[in-house]
Amino acid sequence: MRSIWNGAISFGLVSIPIKLVNATESHSISFRQIHLGDGGRIRYRKVCELDGEEVPGAEIGKGYEEADGSIIPITDEDLAQLPIATARTIEIMSFVPADEIDPLQMDAAYYLAANGATAAKPYTLLREALKRSRKVAIAKYALRGRERLGMLRVVDDVIAMHGLLWPDEIRVPEGVAPDADVSVRDAELDLADALMATLGEVELSSLHDDYREAVEAMIAAKAGGAFEPSEAVVEPAGGQVIDLMAALEKSVKAAKASRGEAGAEGSAGGGAGGTADGGAEADVTPLRGRKAAGGGGRGKTAAASAPKAVGGKKSTAASAAAKKTASGATKKTARAAKSTAKTAKSATAGAKSAASANKSTSAAAKKAAGAAKKAAPARKRTSA
């Protein structure tokens, strides 16, 4: 690989000659601008605004534009005289744990190659020290006319350097987070965890750019004269209300099915918040003038959340009549229930009276039997 910068790593009093090599490359497909009429290439020419003449590259320099539009010429000699200690040196400032580096600061990546036989020993020393410490080195260096911040780490047996943005170049995410006060239920988090566990990990080397491959295939087909354009199916965009629980459940099932796991048809949420119908599919409803009422129950059907139809005055009158009829029926039912209660109360009182009369009759019968027993000996004595 071709080096883009030669210098040295300054590691205390140790100097390690290195070459800087690009660690990444772009596979994006670039297009040229052409004249639609005849297909001719459109090129940009560098023309001086004062005389209107095209200027060759050898006569083009740098300049800083002031607020009033005036230009201050800046030469390479001017920049070379600036007191930049990192002009040809990657100066290590400190060593920190890797997790202290915010990924937002990550910029371009480079490989640092040992430059010459004398660089092998100190290069290996720094590499092994980074491995054993499990830390990364923070360094400053100059490249393409400006001083930059970098992070050195070990990749396989090579020291790699990531360019870092300066801390003041990271914008504060003010106004980016949702303004609405949204609460997330434990059941929804459980389903999200289940989906994450089902998707699992992926080999990054297996991922590829599908769009770039499609563009390359189209270019090859057009070059061979066999390209037949077809309309892409684009779903209508716009606001949508999504049944989040059902969407999560469906996602978990689809992920399991794509991985061929057994029991993919079962709900991954289980008791953690499945829908009432045992696994309803995601319900996507276009937004209307109002939000659907009661958006929280997991077992609600689409019919329950659908907007009510408006029927004008007739619908209002019919509703009033229905209410009046229902009210009359309720009153009649109450009267009938009250009458039934009175009848039952009277029947209970009659039963109590009958029981009391039976009790009195039974006592009189007992007295009569006693009197008859007493009269029997008297009859026997008289007959004797």
Short mmCIF file of C-alpha atoms in Angstrom, two decimals:
data_model
loop_
_atom_site.label_atom_id
_atom_site.label_comp_id
_atom_site.label_asym_id
_atom_site.label_seq_id
_atom_site.Cartn_x
_atom_site.Cartn_y
_atom_site.Cartn_z
CA MET A 1 0.00 0.00 0.00
CA ARG A 2 1.22 3.48 -0.84
CA SER A 3 2.08 5.76 2.07
CA ILE A 4 0.56 9.24 2.23
CA TRP A 5 2.76 10.68 5.00
CA ASN A 6 6.21 9.94 6.43
CA GLY A 7 7.23 10.88 9.95
CA ALA A 8 7.83 9.43 13.38
CA ILE A 9 5.98 8.49 16.55
CA SER A 10 7.28 10.40 19.56
CA PHE A 11 6.95 8.06 22.57
CA GLY A 12 8.71 9.91 25.38
CA LEU A 13 12.37 9.91 24.33
CA VAL A 14 11.74 7.07 21.90
CA SER A 15 11.31 7.97 18.24
CA ILE A 16 9.75 5.41 15.89
CA PRO A 17 10.01 6.15 12.15
CA ILE A 18 6.71 5.28 10.48
CA LYS A 19 4.78 5.59 7.24
CA LEU A 20 1.09 6.51 7.22
CA VAL A 21 -1.14 4.30 5.05
CA ASN A 22 -4.88 4.63 4.47
CA ALA A 23 -6.71 1.85 6.34
CA THR A 24 -10.02 2.31 4.49
CA GLU A 25 -11.17 2.77 0.92
CA SER A 26 -14.42 3.90 -0.63
CA HIS A 27 -16.33 1.61 -2.97
CA SER A 28 -18.95 4.21 -3.82
CA ILE A 29 -19.76 4.48 -7.53
CA SER A 30 -19.07 7.97 -8.84
CA PHE A 31 -20.79 9.55 -11.82
CA ARG A 32 -19.69 12.22 -14.26
CA GLN A 33 -21.77 15.17 -15.35
CA ILE A 34 -22.69 15.03 -19.04
CA HIS A 35 -24.57 17.08 -21.59
CA LEU A 36 -27.97 15.38 -22.03
CA GLY A 37 -28.22 16.49 -25.64
CA ASP A 38 -25.12 14.74 -27.00
CA GLY A 39 -23.60 12.94 -23.98
CA GLY A 40 -20.53 15.17 -23.92
CA ARG A 41 -18.55 15.41 -20.66
CA ILE A 42 -19.07 18.55 -18.56
CA ARG A 43 -15.82 19.80 -17.04
CA TYR A 44 -15.03 22.57 -14.60
CA ARG A 45 -12.43 25.10 -15.55
CA LYS A 46 -10.59 27.32 -13.06
CA VAL A 47 -11.00 30.86 -14.28
CA CYS A 48 -9.70 34.05 -12.67
CA GLU A 49 -12.51 36.46 -11.79
CA LEU A 50 -10.41 39.53 -12.66
CA ASP A 51 -9.23 38.78 -16.18
CA GLY A 52 -11.54 35.90 -17.12
CA GLU A 53 -8.61 33.72 -18.17
CA GLU A 54 -8.28 30.00 -17.34
CA VAL A 55 -5.47 29.47 -14.79
CA PRO A 56 -3.22 26.36 -14.76
CA GLY A 57 -2.65 24.50 -11.47
CA ALA A 58 0.94 25.73 -11.12
CA GLU A 59 -0.32 29.32 -10.81
CA ILE A 60 -2.98 28.59 -8.18
CA GLY A 61 -2.17 29.29 -4.52
CA LYS A 62 -3.98 29.75 -1.19
CA GLY A 63 -5.66 32.81 0.25
CA TYR A 64 -7.81 33.70 3.26
CA GLU A 65 -10.96 35.71 2.60
CA GLU A 66 -11.76 38.45 5.08
CA ALA A 67 -15.29 39.45 6.07
CA ASP A 68 -15.20 42.38 3.64
CA GLY A 69 -14.26 40.09 0.73
CA SER A 70 -10.59 41.00 0.52
CA ILE A 71 -8.10 38.14 0.08
CA ILE A 72 -4.92 37.66 2.12
CA PRO A 73 -2.43 35.44 0.22
CA ILE A 74 -0.98 32.53 2.23
CA THR A 75 2.05 30.64 0.88
CA ASP A 76 3.40 27.20 1.75
CA GLU A 77 6.49 28.95 3.17
CA ASP A 78 4.28 30.92 5.54
CA LEU A 79 2.72 27.73 6.85
CA ALA A 80 6.08 25.94 7.08
CA GLN A 81 7.45 28.65 9.39
CA LEU A 82 4.66 28.14 11.96
CA PRO A 83 5.90 26.56 15.23
CA ILE A 84 4.04 23.25 14.92
CA ALA A 85 5.85 20.51 16.83
CA THR A 86 3.72 17.85 15.14
CA ALA A 87 4.60 18.81 11.56
CA ARG A 88 6.32 15.46 10.99
CA THR A 89 5.65 13.79 14.32
CA ILE A 90 2.80 11.86 15.90
CA GLU A 91 3.29 13.06 19.47
CA ILE A 92 1.72 10.75 22.09
CA MET A 93 0.16 12.83 24.88
CA SER A 94 -1.36 10.19 27.18
CA PHE A 95 -2.84 6.70 27.50
CA VAL A 96 -6.53 6.20 28.39
CA PRO A 97 -9.04 3.30 28.45
CA ALA A 98 -10.63 2.78 25.06
CA ASP A 99 -14.18 3.19 26.41
CA GLU A 100 -13.40 6.82 27.30
CA ILE A 101 -13.30 7.74 23.61
CA ASP A 102 -16.67 8.88 22.32
CA PRO A 103 -17.42 7.13 18.97
CA LEU A 104 -18.75 10.48 17.73
CA GLN A 105 -15.14 11.70 17.63
CA MET A 106 -13.98 8.93 15.27
CA ASP A 107 -12.75 10.13 11.90
CA ALA A 108 -10.52 8.60 9.19
CA ALA A 109 -8.46 5.48 9.98
CA TYR A 110 -4.82 4.81 9.09
CA TYR A 111 -2.25 2.02 9.50
CA LEU A 112 1.14 2.97 10.91
CA ALA A 113 3.92 0.94 9.23
CA ALA A 114 7.45 0.71 10.60
CA ASN A 115 9.74 2.67 8.28
CA GLY A 116 13.03 0.79 8.03
CA ALA A 117 14.80 -1.94 9.96
CA THR A 118 15.74 0.35 12.85
CA ALA A 119 12.03 1.05 13.51
CA ALA A 120 11.09 -2.61 14.06
CA LYS A 121 12.23 -2.83 17.71
CA PRO A 122 10.60 0.35 19.10
CA TYR A 123 7.51 -0.26 16.96
CA THR A 124 7.07 -3.73 18.47
CA LEU A 125 7.71 -2.35 21.97
CA LEU A 126 4.92 0.23 21.64
CA ARG A 127 2.54 -2.34 20.11
CA GLU A 128 3.07 -4.85 22.94
CA ALA A 129 2.81 -2.14 25.58
CA LEU A 130 -0.57 -1.09 24.16
CA LYS A 131 -1.74 -4.71 24.12
CA ARG A 132 -0.74 -5.36 27.72
CA SER A 133 -2.15 -2.12 29.09
CA ARG A 134 -5.45 -2.55 27.24
CA LYS A 135 -5.39 1.19 26.66
CA VAL A 136 -5.20 3.48 23.65
CA ALA A 137 -2.75 6.32 23.05
CA ILE A 138 -3.98 9.87 22.48
CA ALA A 139 -1.70 11.81 20.13
CA LYS A 140 -1.45 15.02 18.13
CA TYR A 141 -0.23 15.17 14.54
CA ALA A 142 -0.32 17.48 11.53
CA LEU A 143 -1.73 16.43 8.18
CA ARG A 144 -2.91 18.35 5.09
CA GLY A 145 -2.22 21.76 6.55
CA ARG A 146 -3.78 21.42 9.98
CA GLU A 147 -3.05 19.92 13.39
CA ARG A 148 -5.23 16.97 14.31
CA LEU A 149 -6.04 14.69 17.21
CA GLY A 150 -5.54 10.93 16.93
CA MET A 151 -5.99 7.66 18.81
CA LEU A 152 -3.51 4.78 18.46
CA ARG A 153 -4.62 1.19 19.07
CA VAL A 154 -3.53 -2.31 18.06
CA VAL A 155 -5.27 -4.17 15.22
CA ASP A 156 -3.89 -7.70 14.85
CA ASP A 157 -0.11 -7.05 14.77
CA VAL A 158 -0.32 -3.50 13.44
CA ILE A 159 -0.65 -0.13 15.17
CA ALA A 160 -3.64 1.70 13.74
CA MET A 161 -4.45 5.37 14.17
CA HIS A 162 -7.93 6.87 14.11
CA GLY A 163 -8.22 10.56 13.46
CA LEU A 164 -10.35 12.19 16.16
CA LEU A 165 -12.43 15.32 15.98
CA TRP A 166 -11.52 17.95 18.54
CA PRO A 167 -13.98 18.01 21.47
CA ASP A 168 -15.33 21.43 20.42
CA GLU A 169 -16.19 20.01 16.98
CA ILE A 170 -18.87 17.72 18.47
CA ARG A 171 -22.23 19.45 18.42
CA VAL A 172 -24.52 19.32 21.44
CA PRO A 173 -27.67 17.30 20.53
CA GLU A 174 -30.00 20.06 21.67
CA GLY A 175 -33.58 19.66 20.46
CA VAL A 176 -32.90 16.26 18.88
CA ALA A 177 -34.57 14.02 21.48
CA PRO A 178 -38.39 13.64 21.37
CA ASP A 179 -40.22 16.48 23.12
CA ALA A 180 -43.16 14.31 24.20
CA ASP A 181 -43.12 12.74 27.65
CA VAL A 182 -43.18 9.04 26.71
CA SER A 183 -43.17 6.17 29.19
CA VAL A 184 -42.09 2.66 28.23
CA ARG A 185 -43.64 -0.33 30.00
CA ASP A 186 -41.67 -3.28 31.30
CA ALA A 187 -43.60 -5.57 28.94
CA GLU A 188 -42.42 -3.55 25.95
CA LEU A 189 -38.83 -3.64 27.20
CA ASP A 190 -39.11 -7.42 27.68
CA LEU A 191 -40.20 -7.84 24.06
CA ALA A 192 -37.42 -5.53 22.86
CA ASP A 193 -34.91 -7.62 24.84
CA ALA A 194 -36.37 -10.79 23.29
CA LEU A 195 -35.99 -9.32 19.79
CA MET A 196 -32.37 -8.29 20.50
CA ALA A 197 -31.58 -11.77 21.83
CA THR A 198 -33.22 -13.40 18.79
CA LEU A 199 -31.35 -11.26 16.28
CA GLY A 200 -28.14 -11.97 18.17
CA GLU A 201 -24.76 -11.13 16.67
CA VAL A 202 -23.64 -10.96 13.06
CA GLU A 203 -20.36 -11.43 11.24
CA LEU A 204 -19.61 -7.95 9.88
CA SER A 205 -17.65 -9.53 7.04
CA SER A 206 -20.90 -11.08 5.77
CA LEU A 207 -22.55 -7.68 5.23
CA HIS A 208 -22.35 -6.00 1.83
CA ASP A 209 -23.73 -3.04 -0.10
CA ASP A 210 -26.83 -4.27 -1.94
CA TYR A 211 -27.46 -0.88 -3.58
CA ARG A 212 -23.95 -0.67 -5.06
CA GLU A 213 -24.33 -4.18 -6.51
CA ALA A 214 -27.66 -3.20 -8.07
CA VAL A 215 -26.08 -0.07 -9.62
CA GLU A 216 -23.19 -2.14 -11.03
CA ALA A 217 -25.64 -4.67 -12.52
CA MET A 218 -27.65 -1.84 -14.10
CA ILE A 219 -24.50 -0.31 -15.63
CA ALA A 220 -23.44 -3.69 -17.03
CA ALA A 221 -26.91 -4.27 -18.49
CA LYS A 222 -27.01 -0.81 -20.12
CA ALA A 223 -23.53 -1.32 -21.55
CA GLY A 224 -24.72 -4.58 -23.14
CA GLY A 225 -27.96 -3.02 -24.38
CA ALA A 226 -30.15 -5.42 -22.41
CA PHE A 227 -31.37 -3.09 -19.68
CA GLU A 228 -35.14 -2.96 -19.13
CA PRO A 229 -36.16 -0.36 -16.56
CA SER A 230 -38.92 -1.29 -14.14
CA GLU A 231 -40.82 0.90 -11.72
CA ALA A 232 -39.74 0.59 -8.12
CA VAL A 233 -42.52 -0.13 -5.66
CA VAL A 234 -42.53 2.74 -3.18
CA GLU A 235 -44.91 2.56 -0.27
CA PRO A 236 -46.68 5.83 0.56
CA ALA A 237 -44.96 7.80 3.28
CA GLY A 238 -46.71 9.68 6.05
CA GLY A 239 -47.52 9.53 9.74
CA GLN A 240 -48.62 6.18 11.05
CA VAL A 241 -49.89 4.88 14.36
CA ILE A 242 -48.25 1.54 15.14
CA ASP A 243 -49.37 -1.09 17.64
CA LEU A 244 -45.93 -1.29 19.24
CA MET A 245 -46.50 -4.50 21.20
CA ALA A 246 -47.86 -6.38 18.20
CA ALA A 247 -45.05 -5.07 16.00
CA LEU A 248 -42.44 -6.27 18.50
CA GLU A 249 -44.07 -9.69 18.76
CA LYS A 250 -44.23 -10.02 14.98
CA SER A 251 -40.57 -8.96 14.70
CA VAL A 252 -39.49 -11.61 17.21
CA LYS A 253 -41.44 -14.31 15.32
CA ALA A 254 -39.97 -13.22 11.97
CA ALA A 255 -36.44 -13.19 13.40
CA LYS A 256 -36.88 -16.68 14.83
CA ALA A 257 -38.35 -17.97 11.58
CA SER A 258 -35.49 -16.50 9.54
CA ARG A 259 -32.99 -18.31 11.76
CA GLY A 260 -34.96 -21.56 11.60
CA GLU A 261 -35.44 -21.77 15.35
CA ALA A 262 -37.98 -24.23 16.72
CA GLY A 263 -41.14 -22.80 18.16
CA ALA A 264 -40.93 -19.68 16.03
CA GLU A 265 -44.71 -19.66 15.87
CA GLY A 266 -45.01 -19.07 19.61
CA SER A 267 -45.10 -15.60 21.09
CA ALA A 268 -41.71 -14.54 22.37
CA GLY A 269 -43.32 -12.17 24.84
CA GLY A 270 -44.97 -15.02 26.75
CA GLY A 271 -46.43 -13.67 29.93
CA ALA A 272 -44.44 -10.50 29.52
CA GLY A 273 -47.10 -8.72 27.55
CA GLY A 274 -48.54 -10.74 24.67
CA THR A 275 -51.68 -9.54 22.98
CA ALA A 276 -55.07 -10.78 24.08
CA ASP A 277 -55.62 -12.78 20.90
CA GLY A 278 -52.43 -14.75 21.44
CA GLY A 279 -50.15 -12.89 19.01
CA ALA A 280 -51.88 -10.35 16.79
CA GLU A 281 -50.00 -8.99 13.83
CA ALA A 282 -48.79 -5.40 13.85
CA ASP A 283 -51.70 -3.04 13.24
CA VAL A 284 -50.72 0.02 11.23
CA THR A 285 -53.39 2.70 10.98
CA PRO A 286 -53.02 5.94 8.98
CA LEU A 287 -53.22 9.10 11.08
CA ARG A 288 -56.46 11.01 10.94
CA GLY A 289 -57.62 14.29 12.42
CA ARG A 290 -57.62 12.83 15.94
CA LYS A 291 -55.56 10.22 17.68
CA ALA A 292 -57.22 6.90 18.42
CA ALA A 293 -58.62 6.83 21.94
CA GLY A 294 -57.36 4.58 24.70
CA GLY A 295 -53.99 3.75 23.18
CA GLY A 296 -52.58 1.48 25.85
CA GLY A 297 -54.45 -1.81 26.04
CA ARG A 298 -52.65 -4.65 24.38
CA GLY A 299 -55.79 -6.68 23.73
CA LYS A 300 -57.68 -3.96 21.90
CA THR A 301 -58.68 -4.74 18.36
CA ALA A 302 -58.50 -2.41 15.40
CA ALA A 303 -62.27 -1.95 15.57
CA ALA A 304 -61.99 -0.64 19.12
CA SER A 305 -59.46 2.00 18.11
CA ALA A 306 -61.14 2.98 14.81
CA PRO A 307 -62.58 6.53 14.63
CA LYS A 308 -66.33 6.82 15.15
CA ALA A 309 -68.43 7.64 12.11
CA VAL A 310 -70.14 11.02 12.13
CA GLY A 311 -73.70 11.02 10.87
CA GLY A 312 -74.90 14.59 11.33
CA LYS A 313 -78.24 15.61 12.96
CA LYS A 314 -80.04 12.35 12.14
CA SER A 315 -77.44 10.37 13.97
CA THR A 316 -77.79 12.73 16.96
CA ALA A 317 -81.59 12.38 17.00
CA ALA A 318 -81.38 8.61 16.69
CA SER A 319 -78.93 8.55 19.56
CA ALA A 320 -81.25 10.66 21.72
CA ALA A 321 -84.21 8.37 20.91
CA ALA A 322 -82.16 5.33 21.76
CA LYS A 323 -81.18 6.87 25.08
CA LYS A 324 -84.85 7.70 25.86
CA THR A 325 -86.02 4.17 24.99
CA ALA A 326 -83.27 2.65 27.08
CA SER A 327 -84.19 4.92 30.01
CA GLY A 328 -87.89 3.90 29.79
CA ALA A 329 -87.01 0.24 29.65
CA THR A 330 -84.80 0.64 32.70
CA LYS A 331 -87.62 2.30 34.70
CA LYS A 332 -90.09 -0.49 33.78
CA THR A 333 -87.59 -3.11 34.80
CA ALA A 334 -87.08 -1.35 38.16
CA ARG A 335 -90.87 -1.25 38.83
CA ALA A 336 -91.23 -4.93 38.00
CA ALA A 337 -88.34 -5.79 40.28
CA LYS A 338 -89.91 -3.74 43.13
CA SER A 339 -93.30 -5.46 42.68
CA THR A 340 -91.65 -8.88 42.72
CA ALA A 341 -89.83 -7.98 45.92
CA LYS A 342 -93.13 -6.95 47.60
CA THR A 343 -94.82 -10.24 46.55
CA ALA A 344 -91.92 -12.23 47.90
CA LYS A 345 -92.09 -10.31 51.19
CA SER A 346 -95.86 -11.01 51.52
CA ALA A 347 -95.31 -14.69 50.76
CA THR A 348 -92.65 -14.85 53.44
CA ALA A 349 -94.98 -13.22 56.00
CA GLY A 350 -97.79 -15.72 55.11
CA ALA A 351 -95.40 -18.59 55.54
CA LYS A 352 -94.43 -17.30 58.95
CA SER A 353 -98.16 -16.97 59.98
CA ALA A 354 -98.91 -20.50 58.76
CA ALA A 355 -95.98 -21.86 60.70
CA SER A 356 -97.23 -20.06 63.85
CA ALA A 357 -100.78 -21.45 63.38
CA ASN A 358 -99.42 -24.96 62.90
CA LYS A 359 -97.47 -24.56 66.10
CA SER A 360 -100.62 -23.45 68.03
CA THR A 361 -102.68 -26.37 66.62
CA SER A 362 -99.98 -28.83 67.63
CA ALA A 363 -100.02 -27.50 71.25
CA ALA A 364 -103.86 -27.81 71.47
CA ALA A 365 -103.68 -31.39 70.22
CA LYS A 366 -101.14 -32.27 72.88
CA LYS A 367 -103.42 -30.81 75.64
CA ALA A 368 -106.44 -32.80 74.37
CA ALA A 369 -104.43 -36.01 74.39
CA GLY A 370 -103.42 -35.40 78.01
CA ALA A 371 -107.02 -34.81 79.10
CA ALA A 372 -108.11 -38.05 77.41
CA LYS A 373 -105.48 -40.06 79.30
CA LYS A 374 -106.71 -38.66 82.64
CA ALA A 375 -110.35 -39.45 81.85
CA ALA A 376 -109.62 -43.11 80.99
CA PRO A 377 -108.99 -44.43 84.64
CA ALA A 378 -112.13 -42.68 85.84
CA ARG A 379 -114.17 -44.61 83.30
CA LYS A 380 -112.56 -47.90 84.39
CA ARG A 381 -113.42 -47.27 88.08
CA THR A 382 -117.07 -46.38 87.23
CA SER A 383 -117.55 -49.59 85.25
CA ALA A 384 -116.15 -51.65 88.12
#
